[in-house]
Tab-separated table of N, CA and C and ligand atoms in Angstrom:
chain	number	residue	atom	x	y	z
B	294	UNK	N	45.160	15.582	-0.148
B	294	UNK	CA	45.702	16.729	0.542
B	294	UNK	C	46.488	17.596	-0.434
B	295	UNK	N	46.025	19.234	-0.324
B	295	UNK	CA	47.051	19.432	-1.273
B	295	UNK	C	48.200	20.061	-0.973
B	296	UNK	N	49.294	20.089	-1.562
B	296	UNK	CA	50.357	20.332	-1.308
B	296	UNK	C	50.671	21.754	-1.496
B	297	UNK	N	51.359	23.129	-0.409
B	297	UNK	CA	51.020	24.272	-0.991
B	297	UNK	C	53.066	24.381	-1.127
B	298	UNK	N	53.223	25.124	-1.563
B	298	UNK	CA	54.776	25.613	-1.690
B	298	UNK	C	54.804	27.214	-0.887
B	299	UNK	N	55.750	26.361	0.260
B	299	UNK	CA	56.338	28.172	1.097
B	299	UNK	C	57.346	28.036	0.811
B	300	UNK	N	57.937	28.983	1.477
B	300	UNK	CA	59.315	29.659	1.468
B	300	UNK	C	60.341	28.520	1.639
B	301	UNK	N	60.201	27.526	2.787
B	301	UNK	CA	60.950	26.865	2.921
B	301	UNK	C	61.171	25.556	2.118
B	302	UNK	N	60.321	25.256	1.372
B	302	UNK	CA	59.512	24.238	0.226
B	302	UNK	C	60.453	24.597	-0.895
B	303	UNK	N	60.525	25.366	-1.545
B	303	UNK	CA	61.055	26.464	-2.624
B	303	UNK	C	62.596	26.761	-2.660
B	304	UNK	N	62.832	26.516	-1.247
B	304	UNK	CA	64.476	26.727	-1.137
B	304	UNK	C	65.467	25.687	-1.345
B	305	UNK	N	64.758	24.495	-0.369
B	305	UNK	CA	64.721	23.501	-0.791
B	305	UNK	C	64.694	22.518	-1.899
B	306	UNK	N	63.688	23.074	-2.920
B	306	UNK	CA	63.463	22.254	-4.110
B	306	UNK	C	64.954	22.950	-4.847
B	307	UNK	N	64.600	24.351	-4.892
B	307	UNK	CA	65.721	25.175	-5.466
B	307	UNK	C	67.081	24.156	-4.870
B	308	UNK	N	67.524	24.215	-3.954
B	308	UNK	CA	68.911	23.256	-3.276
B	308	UNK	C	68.873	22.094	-4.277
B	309	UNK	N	67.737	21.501	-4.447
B	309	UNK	CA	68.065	19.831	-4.854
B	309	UNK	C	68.645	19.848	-6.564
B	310	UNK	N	67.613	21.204	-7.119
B	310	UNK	CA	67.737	21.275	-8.274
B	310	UNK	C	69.302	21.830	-8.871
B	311	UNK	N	69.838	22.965	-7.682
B	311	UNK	CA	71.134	23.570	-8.182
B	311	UNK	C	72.272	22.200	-8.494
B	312	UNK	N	71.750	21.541	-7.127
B	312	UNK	CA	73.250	20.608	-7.154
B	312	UNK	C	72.832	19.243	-8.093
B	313	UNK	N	72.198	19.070	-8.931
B	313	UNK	CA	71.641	18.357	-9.842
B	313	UNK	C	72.335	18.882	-11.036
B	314	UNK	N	71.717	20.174	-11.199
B	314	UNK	CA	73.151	21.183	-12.620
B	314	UNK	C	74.657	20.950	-12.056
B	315	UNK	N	75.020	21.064	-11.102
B	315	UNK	CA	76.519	21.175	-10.751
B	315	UNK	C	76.936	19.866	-10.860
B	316	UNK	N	76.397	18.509	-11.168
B	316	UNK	CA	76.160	17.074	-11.205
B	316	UNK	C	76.687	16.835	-12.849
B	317	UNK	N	75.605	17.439	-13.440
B	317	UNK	CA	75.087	16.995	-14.718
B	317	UNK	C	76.788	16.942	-15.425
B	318	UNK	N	77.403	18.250	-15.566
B	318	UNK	CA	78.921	17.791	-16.207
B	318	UNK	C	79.561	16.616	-16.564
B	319	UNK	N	79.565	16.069	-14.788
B	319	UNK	CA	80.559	14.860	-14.535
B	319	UNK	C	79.574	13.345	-14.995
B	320	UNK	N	78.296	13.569	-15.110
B	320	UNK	CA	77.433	12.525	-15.666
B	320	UNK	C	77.762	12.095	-17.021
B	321	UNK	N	77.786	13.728	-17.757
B	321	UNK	CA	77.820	13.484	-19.138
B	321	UNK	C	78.806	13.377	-19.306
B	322	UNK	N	80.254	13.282	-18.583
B	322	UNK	CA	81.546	13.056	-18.856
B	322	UNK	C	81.607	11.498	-18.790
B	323	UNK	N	81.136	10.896	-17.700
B	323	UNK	CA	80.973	9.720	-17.409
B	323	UNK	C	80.198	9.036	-18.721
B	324	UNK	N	79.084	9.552	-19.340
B	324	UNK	CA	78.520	8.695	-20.551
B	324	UNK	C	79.324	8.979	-21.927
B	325	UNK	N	80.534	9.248	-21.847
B	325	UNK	CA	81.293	9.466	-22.560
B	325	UNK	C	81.188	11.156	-23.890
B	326	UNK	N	79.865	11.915	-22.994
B	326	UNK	CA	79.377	12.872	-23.837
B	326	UNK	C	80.055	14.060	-23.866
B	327	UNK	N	80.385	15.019	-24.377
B	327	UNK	CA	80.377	15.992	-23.678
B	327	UNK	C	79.061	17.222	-24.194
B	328	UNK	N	78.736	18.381	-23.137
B	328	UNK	CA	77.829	18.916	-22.713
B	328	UNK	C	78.054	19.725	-24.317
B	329	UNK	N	76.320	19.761	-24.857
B	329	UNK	CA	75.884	20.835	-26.095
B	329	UNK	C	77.274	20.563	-27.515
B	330	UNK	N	77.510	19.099	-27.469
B	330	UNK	CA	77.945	19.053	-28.588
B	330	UNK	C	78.189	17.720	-29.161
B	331	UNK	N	77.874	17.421	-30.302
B	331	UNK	CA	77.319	16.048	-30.488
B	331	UNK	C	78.819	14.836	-30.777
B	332	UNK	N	78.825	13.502	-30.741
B	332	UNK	CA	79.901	12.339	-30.622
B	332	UNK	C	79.964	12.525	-32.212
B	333	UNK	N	81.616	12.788	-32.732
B	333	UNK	CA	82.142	13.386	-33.727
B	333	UNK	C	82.112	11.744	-34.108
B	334	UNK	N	81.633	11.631	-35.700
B	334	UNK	CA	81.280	9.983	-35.963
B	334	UNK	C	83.014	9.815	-36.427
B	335	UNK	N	83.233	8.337	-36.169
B	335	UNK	CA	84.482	7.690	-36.287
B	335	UNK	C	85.257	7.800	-37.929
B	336	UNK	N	86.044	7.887	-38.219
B	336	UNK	CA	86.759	7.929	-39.731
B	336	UNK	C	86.986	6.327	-39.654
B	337	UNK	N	86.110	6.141	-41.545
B	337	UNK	CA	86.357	4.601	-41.360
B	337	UNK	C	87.778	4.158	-41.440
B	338	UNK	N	88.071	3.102	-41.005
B	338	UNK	CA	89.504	2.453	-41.163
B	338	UNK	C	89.588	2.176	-42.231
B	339	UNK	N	91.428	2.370	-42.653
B	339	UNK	CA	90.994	1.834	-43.830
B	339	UNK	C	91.571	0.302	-43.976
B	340	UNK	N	91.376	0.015	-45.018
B	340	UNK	CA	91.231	-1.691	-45.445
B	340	UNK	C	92.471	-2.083	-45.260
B	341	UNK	N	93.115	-2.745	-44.765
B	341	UNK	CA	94.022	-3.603	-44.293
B	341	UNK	C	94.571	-5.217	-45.127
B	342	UNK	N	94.994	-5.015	-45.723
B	342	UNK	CA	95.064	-6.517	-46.959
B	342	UNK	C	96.810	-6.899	-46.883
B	343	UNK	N	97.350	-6.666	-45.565
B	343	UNK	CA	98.579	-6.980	-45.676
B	343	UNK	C	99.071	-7.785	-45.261
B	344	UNK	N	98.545	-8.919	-45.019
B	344	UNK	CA	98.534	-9.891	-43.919
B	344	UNK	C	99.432	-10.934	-45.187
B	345	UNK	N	100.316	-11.636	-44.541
B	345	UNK	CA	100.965	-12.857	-45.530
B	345	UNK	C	100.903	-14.053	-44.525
B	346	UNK	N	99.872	-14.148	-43.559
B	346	UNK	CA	100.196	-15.208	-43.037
B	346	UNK	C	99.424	-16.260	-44.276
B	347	UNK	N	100.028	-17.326	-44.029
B	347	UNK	CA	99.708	-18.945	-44.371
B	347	UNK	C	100.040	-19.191	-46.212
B	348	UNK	N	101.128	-17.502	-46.362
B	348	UNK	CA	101.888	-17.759	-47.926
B	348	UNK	C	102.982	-18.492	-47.888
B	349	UNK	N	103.146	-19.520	-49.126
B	349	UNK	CA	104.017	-20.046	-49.158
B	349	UNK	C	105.734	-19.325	-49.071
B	350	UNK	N	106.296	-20.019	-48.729
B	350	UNK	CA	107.892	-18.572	-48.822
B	350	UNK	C	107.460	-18.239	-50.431
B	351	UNK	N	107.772	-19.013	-51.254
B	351	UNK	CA	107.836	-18.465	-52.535
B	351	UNK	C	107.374	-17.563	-53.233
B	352	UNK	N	105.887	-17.585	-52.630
B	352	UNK	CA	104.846	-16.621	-53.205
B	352	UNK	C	105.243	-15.401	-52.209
B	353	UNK	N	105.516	-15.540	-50.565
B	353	UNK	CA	105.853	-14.147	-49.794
B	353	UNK	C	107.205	-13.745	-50.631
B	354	UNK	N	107.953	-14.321	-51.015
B	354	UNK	CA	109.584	-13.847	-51.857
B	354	UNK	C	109.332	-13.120	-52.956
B	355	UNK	N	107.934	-13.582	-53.883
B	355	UNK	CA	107.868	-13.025	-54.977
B	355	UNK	C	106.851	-11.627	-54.530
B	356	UNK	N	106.107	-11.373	-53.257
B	356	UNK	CA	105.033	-10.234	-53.016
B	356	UNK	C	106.543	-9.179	-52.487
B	357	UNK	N	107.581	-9.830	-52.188
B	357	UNK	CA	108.775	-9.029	-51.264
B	357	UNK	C	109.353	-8.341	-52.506
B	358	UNK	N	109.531	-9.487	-53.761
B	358	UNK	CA	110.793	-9.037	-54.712
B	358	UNK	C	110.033	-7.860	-55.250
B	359	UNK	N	108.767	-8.204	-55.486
B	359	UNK	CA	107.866	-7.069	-56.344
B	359	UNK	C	107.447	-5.964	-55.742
B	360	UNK	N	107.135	-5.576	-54.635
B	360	UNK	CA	107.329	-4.454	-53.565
B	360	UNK	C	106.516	-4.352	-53.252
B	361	UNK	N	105.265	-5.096	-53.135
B	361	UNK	CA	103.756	-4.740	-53.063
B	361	UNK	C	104.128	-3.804	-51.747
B	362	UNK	N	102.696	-2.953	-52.025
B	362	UNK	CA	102.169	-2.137	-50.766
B	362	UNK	C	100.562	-1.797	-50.705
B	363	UNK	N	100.168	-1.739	-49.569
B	363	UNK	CA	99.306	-1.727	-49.292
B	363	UNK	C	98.739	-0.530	-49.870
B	364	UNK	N	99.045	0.521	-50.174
B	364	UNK	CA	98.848	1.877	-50.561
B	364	UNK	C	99.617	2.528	-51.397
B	365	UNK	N	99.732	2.716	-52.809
B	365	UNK	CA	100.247	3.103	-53.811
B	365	UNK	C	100.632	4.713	-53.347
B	366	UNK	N	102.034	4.768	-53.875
B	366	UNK	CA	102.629	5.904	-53.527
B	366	UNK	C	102.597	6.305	-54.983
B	367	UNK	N	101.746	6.221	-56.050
B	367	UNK	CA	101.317	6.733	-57.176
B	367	UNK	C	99.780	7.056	-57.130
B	368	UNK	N	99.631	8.360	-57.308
B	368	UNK	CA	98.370	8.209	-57.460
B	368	UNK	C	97.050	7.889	-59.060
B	369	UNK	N	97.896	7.386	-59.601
B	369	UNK	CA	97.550	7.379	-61.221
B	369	UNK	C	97.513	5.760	-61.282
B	370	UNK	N	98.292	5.124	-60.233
B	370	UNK	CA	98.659	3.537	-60.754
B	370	UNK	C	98.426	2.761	-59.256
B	371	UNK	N	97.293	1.904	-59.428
B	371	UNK	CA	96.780	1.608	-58.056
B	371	UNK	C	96.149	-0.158	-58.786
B	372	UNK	N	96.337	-1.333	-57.641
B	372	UNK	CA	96.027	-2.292	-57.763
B	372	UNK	C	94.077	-2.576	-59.170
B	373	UNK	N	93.545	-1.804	-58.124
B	373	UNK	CA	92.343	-1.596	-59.104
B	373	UNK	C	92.380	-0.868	-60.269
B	374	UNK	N	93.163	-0.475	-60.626
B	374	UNK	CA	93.161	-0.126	-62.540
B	374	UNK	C	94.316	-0.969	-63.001
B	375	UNK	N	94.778	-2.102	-62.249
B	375	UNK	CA	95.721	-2.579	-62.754
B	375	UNK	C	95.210	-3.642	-63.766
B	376	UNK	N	95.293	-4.910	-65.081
B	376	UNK	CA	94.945	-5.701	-65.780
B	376	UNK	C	95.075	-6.813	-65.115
B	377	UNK	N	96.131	-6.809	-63.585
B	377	UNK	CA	96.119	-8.636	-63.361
B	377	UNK	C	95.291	-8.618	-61.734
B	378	UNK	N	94.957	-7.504	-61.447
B	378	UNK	CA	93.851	-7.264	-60.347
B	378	UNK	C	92.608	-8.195	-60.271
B	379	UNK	N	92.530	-9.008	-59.739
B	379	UNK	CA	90.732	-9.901	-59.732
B	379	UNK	C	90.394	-8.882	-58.848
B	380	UNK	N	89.499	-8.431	-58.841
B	380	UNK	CA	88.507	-7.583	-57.591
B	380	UNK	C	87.834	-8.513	-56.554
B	381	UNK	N	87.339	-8.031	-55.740
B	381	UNK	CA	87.557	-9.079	-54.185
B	381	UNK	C	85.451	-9.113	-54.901
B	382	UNK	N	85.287	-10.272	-53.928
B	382	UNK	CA	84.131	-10.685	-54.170
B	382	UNK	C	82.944	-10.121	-53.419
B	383	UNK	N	83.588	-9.253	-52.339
B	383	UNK	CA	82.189	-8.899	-51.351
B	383	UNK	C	83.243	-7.187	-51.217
B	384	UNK	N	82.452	-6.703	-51.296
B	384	UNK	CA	82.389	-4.934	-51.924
B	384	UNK	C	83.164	-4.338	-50.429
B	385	UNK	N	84.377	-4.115	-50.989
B	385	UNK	CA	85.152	-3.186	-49.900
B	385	UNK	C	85.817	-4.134	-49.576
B	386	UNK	N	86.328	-5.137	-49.770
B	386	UNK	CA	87.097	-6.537	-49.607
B	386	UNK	C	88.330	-6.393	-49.685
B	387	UNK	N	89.453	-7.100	-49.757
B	387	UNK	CA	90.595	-7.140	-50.355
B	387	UNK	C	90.513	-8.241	-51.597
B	388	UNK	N	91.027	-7.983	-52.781
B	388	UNK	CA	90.994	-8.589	-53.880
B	388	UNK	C	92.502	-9.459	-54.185
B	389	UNK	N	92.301	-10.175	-55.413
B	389	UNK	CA	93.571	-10.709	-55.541
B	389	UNK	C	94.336	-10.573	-56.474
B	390	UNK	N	95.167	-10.860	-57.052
B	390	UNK	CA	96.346	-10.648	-57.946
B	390	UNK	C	96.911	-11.769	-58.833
B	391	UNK	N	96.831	-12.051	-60.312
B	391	UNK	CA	97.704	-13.068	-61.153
B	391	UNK	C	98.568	-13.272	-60.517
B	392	UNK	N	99.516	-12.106	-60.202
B	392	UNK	CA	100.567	-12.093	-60.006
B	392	UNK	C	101.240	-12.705	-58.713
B	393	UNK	N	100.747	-11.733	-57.440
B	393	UNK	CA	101.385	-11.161	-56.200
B	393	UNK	C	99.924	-12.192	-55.463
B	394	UNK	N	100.272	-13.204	-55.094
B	394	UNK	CA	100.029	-14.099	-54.137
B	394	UNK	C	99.585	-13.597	-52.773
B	395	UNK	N	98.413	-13.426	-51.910
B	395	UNK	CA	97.760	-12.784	-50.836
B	395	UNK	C	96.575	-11.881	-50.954
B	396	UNK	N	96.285	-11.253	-50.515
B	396	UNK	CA	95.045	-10.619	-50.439
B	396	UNK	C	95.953	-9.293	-50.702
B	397	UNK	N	94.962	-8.199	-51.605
B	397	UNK	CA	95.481	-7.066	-52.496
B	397	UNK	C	94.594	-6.243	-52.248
B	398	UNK	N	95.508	-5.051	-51.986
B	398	UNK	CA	94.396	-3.887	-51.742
B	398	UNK	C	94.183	-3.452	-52.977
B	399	UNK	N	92.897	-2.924	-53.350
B	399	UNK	CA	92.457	-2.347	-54.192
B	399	UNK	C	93.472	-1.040	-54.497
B	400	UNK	N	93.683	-0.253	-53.309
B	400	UNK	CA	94.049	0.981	-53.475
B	400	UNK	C	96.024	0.728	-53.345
B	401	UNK	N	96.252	-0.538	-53.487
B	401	UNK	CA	97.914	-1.144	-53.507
B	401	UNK	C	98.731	-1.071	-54.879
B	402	UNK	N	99.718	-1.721	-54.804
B	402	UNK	CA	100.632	-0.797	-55.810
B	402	UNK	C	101.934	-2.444	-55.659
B	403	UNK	N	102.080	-2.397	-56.775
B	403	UNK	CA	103.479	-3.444	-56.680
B	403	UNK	C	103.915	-2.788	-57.904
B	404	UNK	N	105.417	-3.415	-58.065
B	404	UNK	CA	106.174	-3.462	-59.225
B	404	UNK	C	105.406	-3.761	-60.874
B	405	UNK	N	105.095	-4.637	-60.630
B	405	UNK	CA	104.480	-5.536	-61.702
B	405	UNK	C	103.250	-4.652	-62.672
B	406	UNK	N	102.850	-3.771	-62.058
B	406	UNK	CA	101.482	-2.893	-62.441
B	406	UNK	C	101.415	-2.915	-63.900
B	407	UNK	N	100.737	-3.079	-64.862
B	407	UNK	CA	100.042	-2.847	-65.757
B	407	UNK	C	98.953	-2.008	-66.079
B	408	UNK	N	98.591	-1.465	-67.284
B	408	UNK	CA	97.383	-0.725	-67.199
B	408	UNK	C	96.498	-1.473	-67.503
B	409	UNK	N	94.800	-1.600	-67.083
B	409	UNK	CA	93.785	-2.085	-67.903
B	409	UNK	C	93.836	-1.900	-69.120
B	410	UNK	N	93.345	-2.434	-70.019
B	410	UNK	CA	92.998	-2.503	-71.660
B	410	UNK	C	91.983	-1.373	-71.305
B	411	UNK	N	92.038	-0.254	-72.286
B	411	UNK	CA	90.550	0.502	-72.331
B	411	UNK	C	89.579	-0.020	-72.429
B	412	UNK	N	88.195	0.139	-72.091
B	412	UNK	CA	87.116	-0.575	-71.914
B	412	UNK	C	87.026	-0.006	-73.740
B	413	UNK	N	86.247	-1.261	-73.983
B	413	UNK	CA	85.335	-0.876	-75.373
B	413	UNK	C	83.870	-0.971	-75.369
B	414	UNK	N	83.727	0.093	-76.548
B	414	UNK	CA	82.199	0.646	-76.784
B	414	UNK	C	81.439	-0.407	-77.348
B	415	UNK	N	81.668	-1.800	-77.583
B	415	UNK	CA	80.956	-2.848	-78.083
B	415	UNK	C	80.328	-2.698	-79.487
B	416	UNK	N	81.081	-0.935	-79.989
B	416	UNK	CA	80.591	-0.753	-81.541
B	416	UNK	C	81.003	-1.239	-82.354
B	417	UNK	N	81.234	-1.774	-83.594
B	417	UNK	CA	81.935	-2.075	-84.283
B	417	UNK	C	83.028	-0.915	-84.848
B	418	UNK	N	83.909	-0.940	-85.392
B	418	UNK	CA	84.508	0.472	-86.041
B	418	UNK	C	85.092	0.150	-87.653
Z	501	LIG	FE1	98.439	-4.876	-57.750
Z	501	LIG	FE2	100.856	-5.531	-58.686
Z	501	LIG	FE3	98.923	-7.322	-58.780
Z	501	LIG	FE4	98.821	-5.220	-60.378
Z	501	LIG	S1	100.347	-6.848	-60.440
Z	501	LIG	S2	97.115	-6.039	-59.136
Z	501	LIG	S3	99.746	-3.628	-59.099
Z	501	LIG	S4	99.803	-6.422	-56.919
């Protein structure tokens, strides 16, 4: 049978369709979207290496006396260009320290800082 579209068919469909748009807003509010503009991607966190649980007092006394921080308030002198820095083993890690006992941010800062030795050219001179 086929189906023809009158007047009253048309008004109708028109009705179902308006209040479907007047809908759609609170849908895409509900899927956490909003309408004609795309989910702004997240800023990564950053690395977190400040944790002293399960340090001995001695070693937390000596990360206290030396001032570690998680984030160097130098920007020239940072755990990773430091000489007693071990670098962490799995990439983006927290690393460790000769010194300062706990997990070390790369981008951290204590008292104690040293510079790396310049790398050498393996030339002779
Ligand atoms: Fe970082 Fe201080 Fe250890 Fe150097 S000595 S790696 S600056 S915590």
């Amino acid at each position: 049978m086929k189906k023809t579209w009158t007047r009253r068919r048309l008004l109708q469909f028109g009705g179902v369709a308006g209040g479907s748009m007047l809908l759609m807003p609170s849908v895409l509010s509900a899927c956490g979207k909003k309408e004609g503009s795309a989910a702004a991607p997240e800023a990564p966190k950053a690395l977190d290496c400040s944790s002293t649980t399960g340090l001995a007092p001695a070693d937390l006394a000596t990360r206290n006396a030396l001032k570690y921080v998680d984030s160097s308030p130098d920007a020239q002198k940072n755990c990773a260009n430091c000489a007693l820095f071990v670098a962490p083993t799995q990439e983006g890690g927290c690393g460790s320290c000769q010194v300062v006992k706990g997990t070390i941010n790369p981008k951290g800062y204590c008292n104690s800082w040293a510079p790396k030795p310049e790398a050498t050219t393996g030339q002779p001179t």
